[in-house]
PDB file of C-alpha atoms in Angstrom:
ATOM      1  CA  UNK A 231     -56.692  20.418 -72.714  1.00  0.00           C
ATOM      2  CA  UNK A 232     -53.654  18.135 -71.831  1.00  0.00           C
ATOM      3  CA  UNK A 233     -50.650  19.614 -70.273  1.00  0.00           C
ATOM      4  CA  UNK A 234     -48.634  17.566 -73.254  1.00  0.00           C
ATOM      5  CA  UNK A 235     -50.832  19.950 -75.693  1.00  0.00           C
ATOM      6  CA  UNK A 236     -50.726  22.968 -73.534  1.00  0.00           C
ATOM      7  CA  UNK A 237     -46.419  22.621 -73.693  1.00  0.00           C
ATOM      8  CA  UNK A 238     -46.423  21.898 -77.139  1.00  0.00           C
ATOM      9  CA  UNK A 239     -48.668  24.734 -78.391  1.00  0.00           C
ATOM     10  CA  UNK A 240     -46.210  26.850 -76.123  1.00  0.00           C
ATOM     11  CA  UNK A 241     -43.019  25.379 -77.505  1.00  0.00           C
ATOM     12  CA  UNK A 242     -44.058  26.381 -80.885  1.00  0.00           C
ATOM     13  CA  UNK A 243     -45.368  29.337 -80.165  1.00  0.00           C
ATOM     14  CA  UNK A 244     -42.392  30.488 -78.869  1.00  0.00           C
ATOM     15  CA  UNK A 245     -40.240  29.338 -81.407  1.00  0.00           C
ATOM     16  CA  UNK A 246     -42.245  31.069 -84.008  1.00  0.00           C
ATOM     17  CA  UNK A 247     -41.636  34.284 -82.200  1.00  0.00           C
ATOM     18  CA  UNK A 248     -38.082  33.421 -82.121  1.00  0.00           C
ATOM     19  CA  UNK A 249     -37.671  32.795 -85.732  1.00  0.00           C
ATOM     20  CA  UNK A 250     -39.347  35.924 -86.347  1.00  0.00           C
ATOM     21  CA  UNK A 251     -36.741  38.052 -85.389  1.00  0.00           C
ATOM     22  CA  UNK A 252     -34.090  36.894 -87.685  1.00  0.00           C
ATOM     23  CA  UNK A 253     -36.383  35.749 -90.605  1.00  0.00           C
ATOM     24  CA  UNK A 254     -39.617  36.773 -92.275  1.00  0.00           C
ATOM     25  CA  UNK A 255     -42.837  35.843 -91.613  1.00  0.00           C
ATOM     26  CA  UNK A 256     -43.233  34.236 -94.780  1.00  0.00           C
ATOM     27  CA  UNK A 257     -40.265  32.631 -95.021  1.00  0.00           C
ATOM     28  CA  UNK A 258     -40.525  31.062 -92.078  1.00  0.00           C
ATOM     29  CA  UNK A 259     -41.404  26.786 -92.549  1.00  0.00           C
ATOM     30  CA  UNK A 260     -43.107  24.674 -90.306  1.00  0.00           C
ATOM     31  CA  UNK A 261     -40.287  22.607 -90.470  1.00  0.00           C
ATOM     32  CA  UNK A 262     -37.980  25.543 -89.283  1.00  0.00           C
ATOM     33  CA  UNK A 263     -40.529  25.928 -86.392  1.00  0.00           C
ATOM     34  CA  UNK A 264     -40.367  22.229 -85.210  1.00  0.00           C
ATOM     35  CA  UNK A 265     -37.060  22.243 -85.475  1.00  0.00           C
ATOM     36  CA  UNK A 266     -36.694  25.391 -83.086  1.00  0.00           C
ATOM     37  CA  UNK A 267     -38.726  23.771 -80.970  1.00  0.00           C
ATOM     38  CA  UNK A 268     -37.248  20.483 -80.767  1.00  0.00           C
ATOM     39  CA  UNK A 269     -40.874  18.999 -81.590  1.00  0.00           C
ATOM     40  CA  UNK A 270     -42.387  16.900 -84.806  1.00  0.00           C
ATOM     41  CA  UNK A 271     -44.748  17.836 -87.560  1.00  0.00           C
ATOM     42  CA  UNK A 272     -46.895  15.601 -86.369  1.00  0.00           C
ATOM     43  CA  UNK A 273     -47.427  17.023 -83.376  1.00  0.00           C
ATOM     44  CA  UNK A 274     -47.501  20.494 -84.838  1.00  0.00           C
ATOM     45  CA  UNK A 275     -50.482  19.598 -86.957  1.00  0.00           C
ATOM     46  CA  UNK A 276     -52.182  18.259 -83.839  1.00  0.00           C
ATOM     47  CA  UNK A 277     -52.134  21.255 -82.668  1.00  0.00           C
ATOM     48  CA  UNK A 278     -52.082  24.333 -85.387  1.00  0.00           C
ATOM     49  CA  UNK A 279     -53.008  23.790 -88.838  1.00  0.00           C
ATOM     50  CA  UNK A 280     -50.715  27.197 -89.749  1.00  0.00           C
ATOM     51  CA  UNK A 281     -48.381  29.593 -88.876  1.00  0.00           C
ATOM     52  CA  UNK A 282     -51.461  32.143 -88.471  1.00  0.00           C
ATOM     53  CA  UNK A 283     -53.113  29.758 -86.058  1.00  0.00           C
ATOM     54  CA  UNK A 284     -49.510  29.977 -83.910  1.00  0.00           C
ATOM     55  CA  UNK A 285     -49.792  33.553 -83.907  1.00  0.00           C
ATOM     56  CA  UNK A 286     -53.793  34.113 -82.645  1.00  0.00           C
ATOM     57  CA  UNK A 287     -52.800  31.356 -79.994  1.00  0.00           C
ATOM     58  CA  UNK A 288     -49.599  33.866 -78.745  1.00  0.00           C
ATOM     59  CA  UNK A 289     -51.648  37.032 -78.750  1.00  0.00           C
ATOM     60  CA  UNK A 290     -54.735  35.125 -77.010  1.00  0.00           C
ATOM     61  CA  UNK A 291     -52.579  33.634 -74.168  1.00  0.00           C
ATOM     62  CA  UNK A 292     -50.011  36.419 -73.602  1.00  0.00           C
ATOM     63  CA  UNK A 293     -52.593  39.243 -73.763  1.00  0.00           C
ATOM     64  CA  UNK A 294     -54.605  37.387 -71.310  1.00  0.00           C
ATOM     65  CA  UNK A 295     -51.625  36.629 -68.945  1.00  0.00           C
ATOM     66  CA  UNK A 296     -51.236  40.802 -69.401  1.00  0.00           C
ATOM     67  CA  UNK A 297     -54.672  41.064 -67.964  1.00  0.00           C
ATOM     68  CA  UNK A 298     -54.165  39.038 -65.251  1.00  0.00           C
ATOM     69  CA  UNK A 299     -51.190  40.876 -64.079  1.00  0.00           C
ATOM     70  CA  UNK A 300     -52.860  43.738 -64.315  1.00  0.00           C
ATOM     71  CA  UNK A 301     -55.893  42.049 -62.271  1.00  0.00           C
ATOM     72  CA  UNK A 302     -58.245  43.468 -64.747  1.00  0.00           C
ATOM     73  CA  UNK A 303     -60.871  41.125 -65.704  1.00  0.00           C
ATOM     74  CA  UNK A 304     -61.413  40.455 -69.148  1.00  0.00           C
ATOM     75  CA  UNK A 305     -64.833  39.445 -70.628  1.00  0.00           C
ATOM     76  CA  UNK A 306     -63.597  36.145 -72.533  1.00  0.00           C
ATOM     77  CA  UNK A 307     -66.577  36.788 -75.295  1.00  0.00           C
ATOM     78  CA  UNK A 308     -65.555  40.387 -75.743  1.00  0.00           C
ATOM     79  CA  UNK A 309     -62.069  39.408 -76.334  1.00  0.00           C
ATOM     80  CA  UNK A 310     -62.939  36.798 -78.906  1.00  0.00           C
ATOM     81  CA  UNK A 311     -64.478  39.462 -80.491  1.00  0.00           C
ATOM     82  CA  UNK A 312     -61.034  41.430 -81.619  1.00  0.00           C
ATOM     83  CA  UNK A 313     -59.349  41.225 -84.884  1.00  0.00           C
ATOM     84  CA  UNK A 314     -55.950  40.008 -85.179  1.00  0.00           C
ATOM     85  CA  UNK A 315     -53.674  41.738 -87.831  1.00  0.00           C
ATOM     86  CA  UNK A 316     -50.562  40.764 -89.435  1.00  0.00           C
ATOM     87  CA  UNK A 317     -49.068  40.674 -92.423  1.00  0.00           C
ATOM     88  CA  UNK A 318     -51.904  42.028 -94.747  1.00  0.00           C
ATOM     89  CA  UNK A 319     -54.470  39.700 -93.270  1.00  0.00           C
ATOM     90  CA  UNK A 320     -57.591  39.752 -90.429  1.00  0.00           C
ATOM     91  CA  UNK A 321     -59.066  36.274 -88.904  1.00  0.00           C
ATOM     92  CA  UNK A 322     -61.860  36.773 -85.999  1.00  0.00           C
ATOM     93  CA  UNK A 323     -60.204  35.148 -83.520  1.00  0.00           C
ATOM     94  CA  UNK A 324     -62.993  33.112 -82.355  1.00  0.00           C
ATOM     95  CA  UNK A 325     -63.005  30.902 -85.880  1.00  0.00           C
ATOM     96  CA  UNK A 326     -59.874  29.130 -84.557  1.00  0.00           C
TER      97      UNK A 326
END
């Protein structure tokens, strides 16, 4: 993966988290998430093709930077394997 990629899928990311603590999930637009983070639509569907995809990609990369600090080391299958719940629904996390 690019570095260009890897900063936008962490721009949005973040501002997705962001938004999330003065609005609701669902009422959250992608548009309010590119503008947070100062990106295009275009380059958020080049990366994410929803909001749930934006939240599997936080979990994934902060829980594994939570690992690492931790020096434990974490099976990458095994933690594909784990559900991911929000909002009433579950996605394997290995689908995305």
């Amino acid at each position: 993966m690019d570095l260009r990629s890897t900063l936008s899928k962490q721009y949005i990311s973040e501002a997705l988290i962001a938004l999330l603590q003065v609005k609701e999930y669902n009422k959250i637009s992608i548009q309010d998430i590119v503008d947070k983070a100062g990106l295009s639509r275009i380059t958020y569907y080049r990366n994410f093709n929803n909001k749930d995809e934006i939240i599997i990609y936080y979990l994934e990369e902060n829980t594994q930077d939570f690992f690492n600090r931790l020096n434990i080391n974490v099976n990458q299958k095994e933690w594909k394997k784990c559900y991911f719940k929000r909002n009433g629904f579950t996605r394997w996390s290995n689908n995305h």
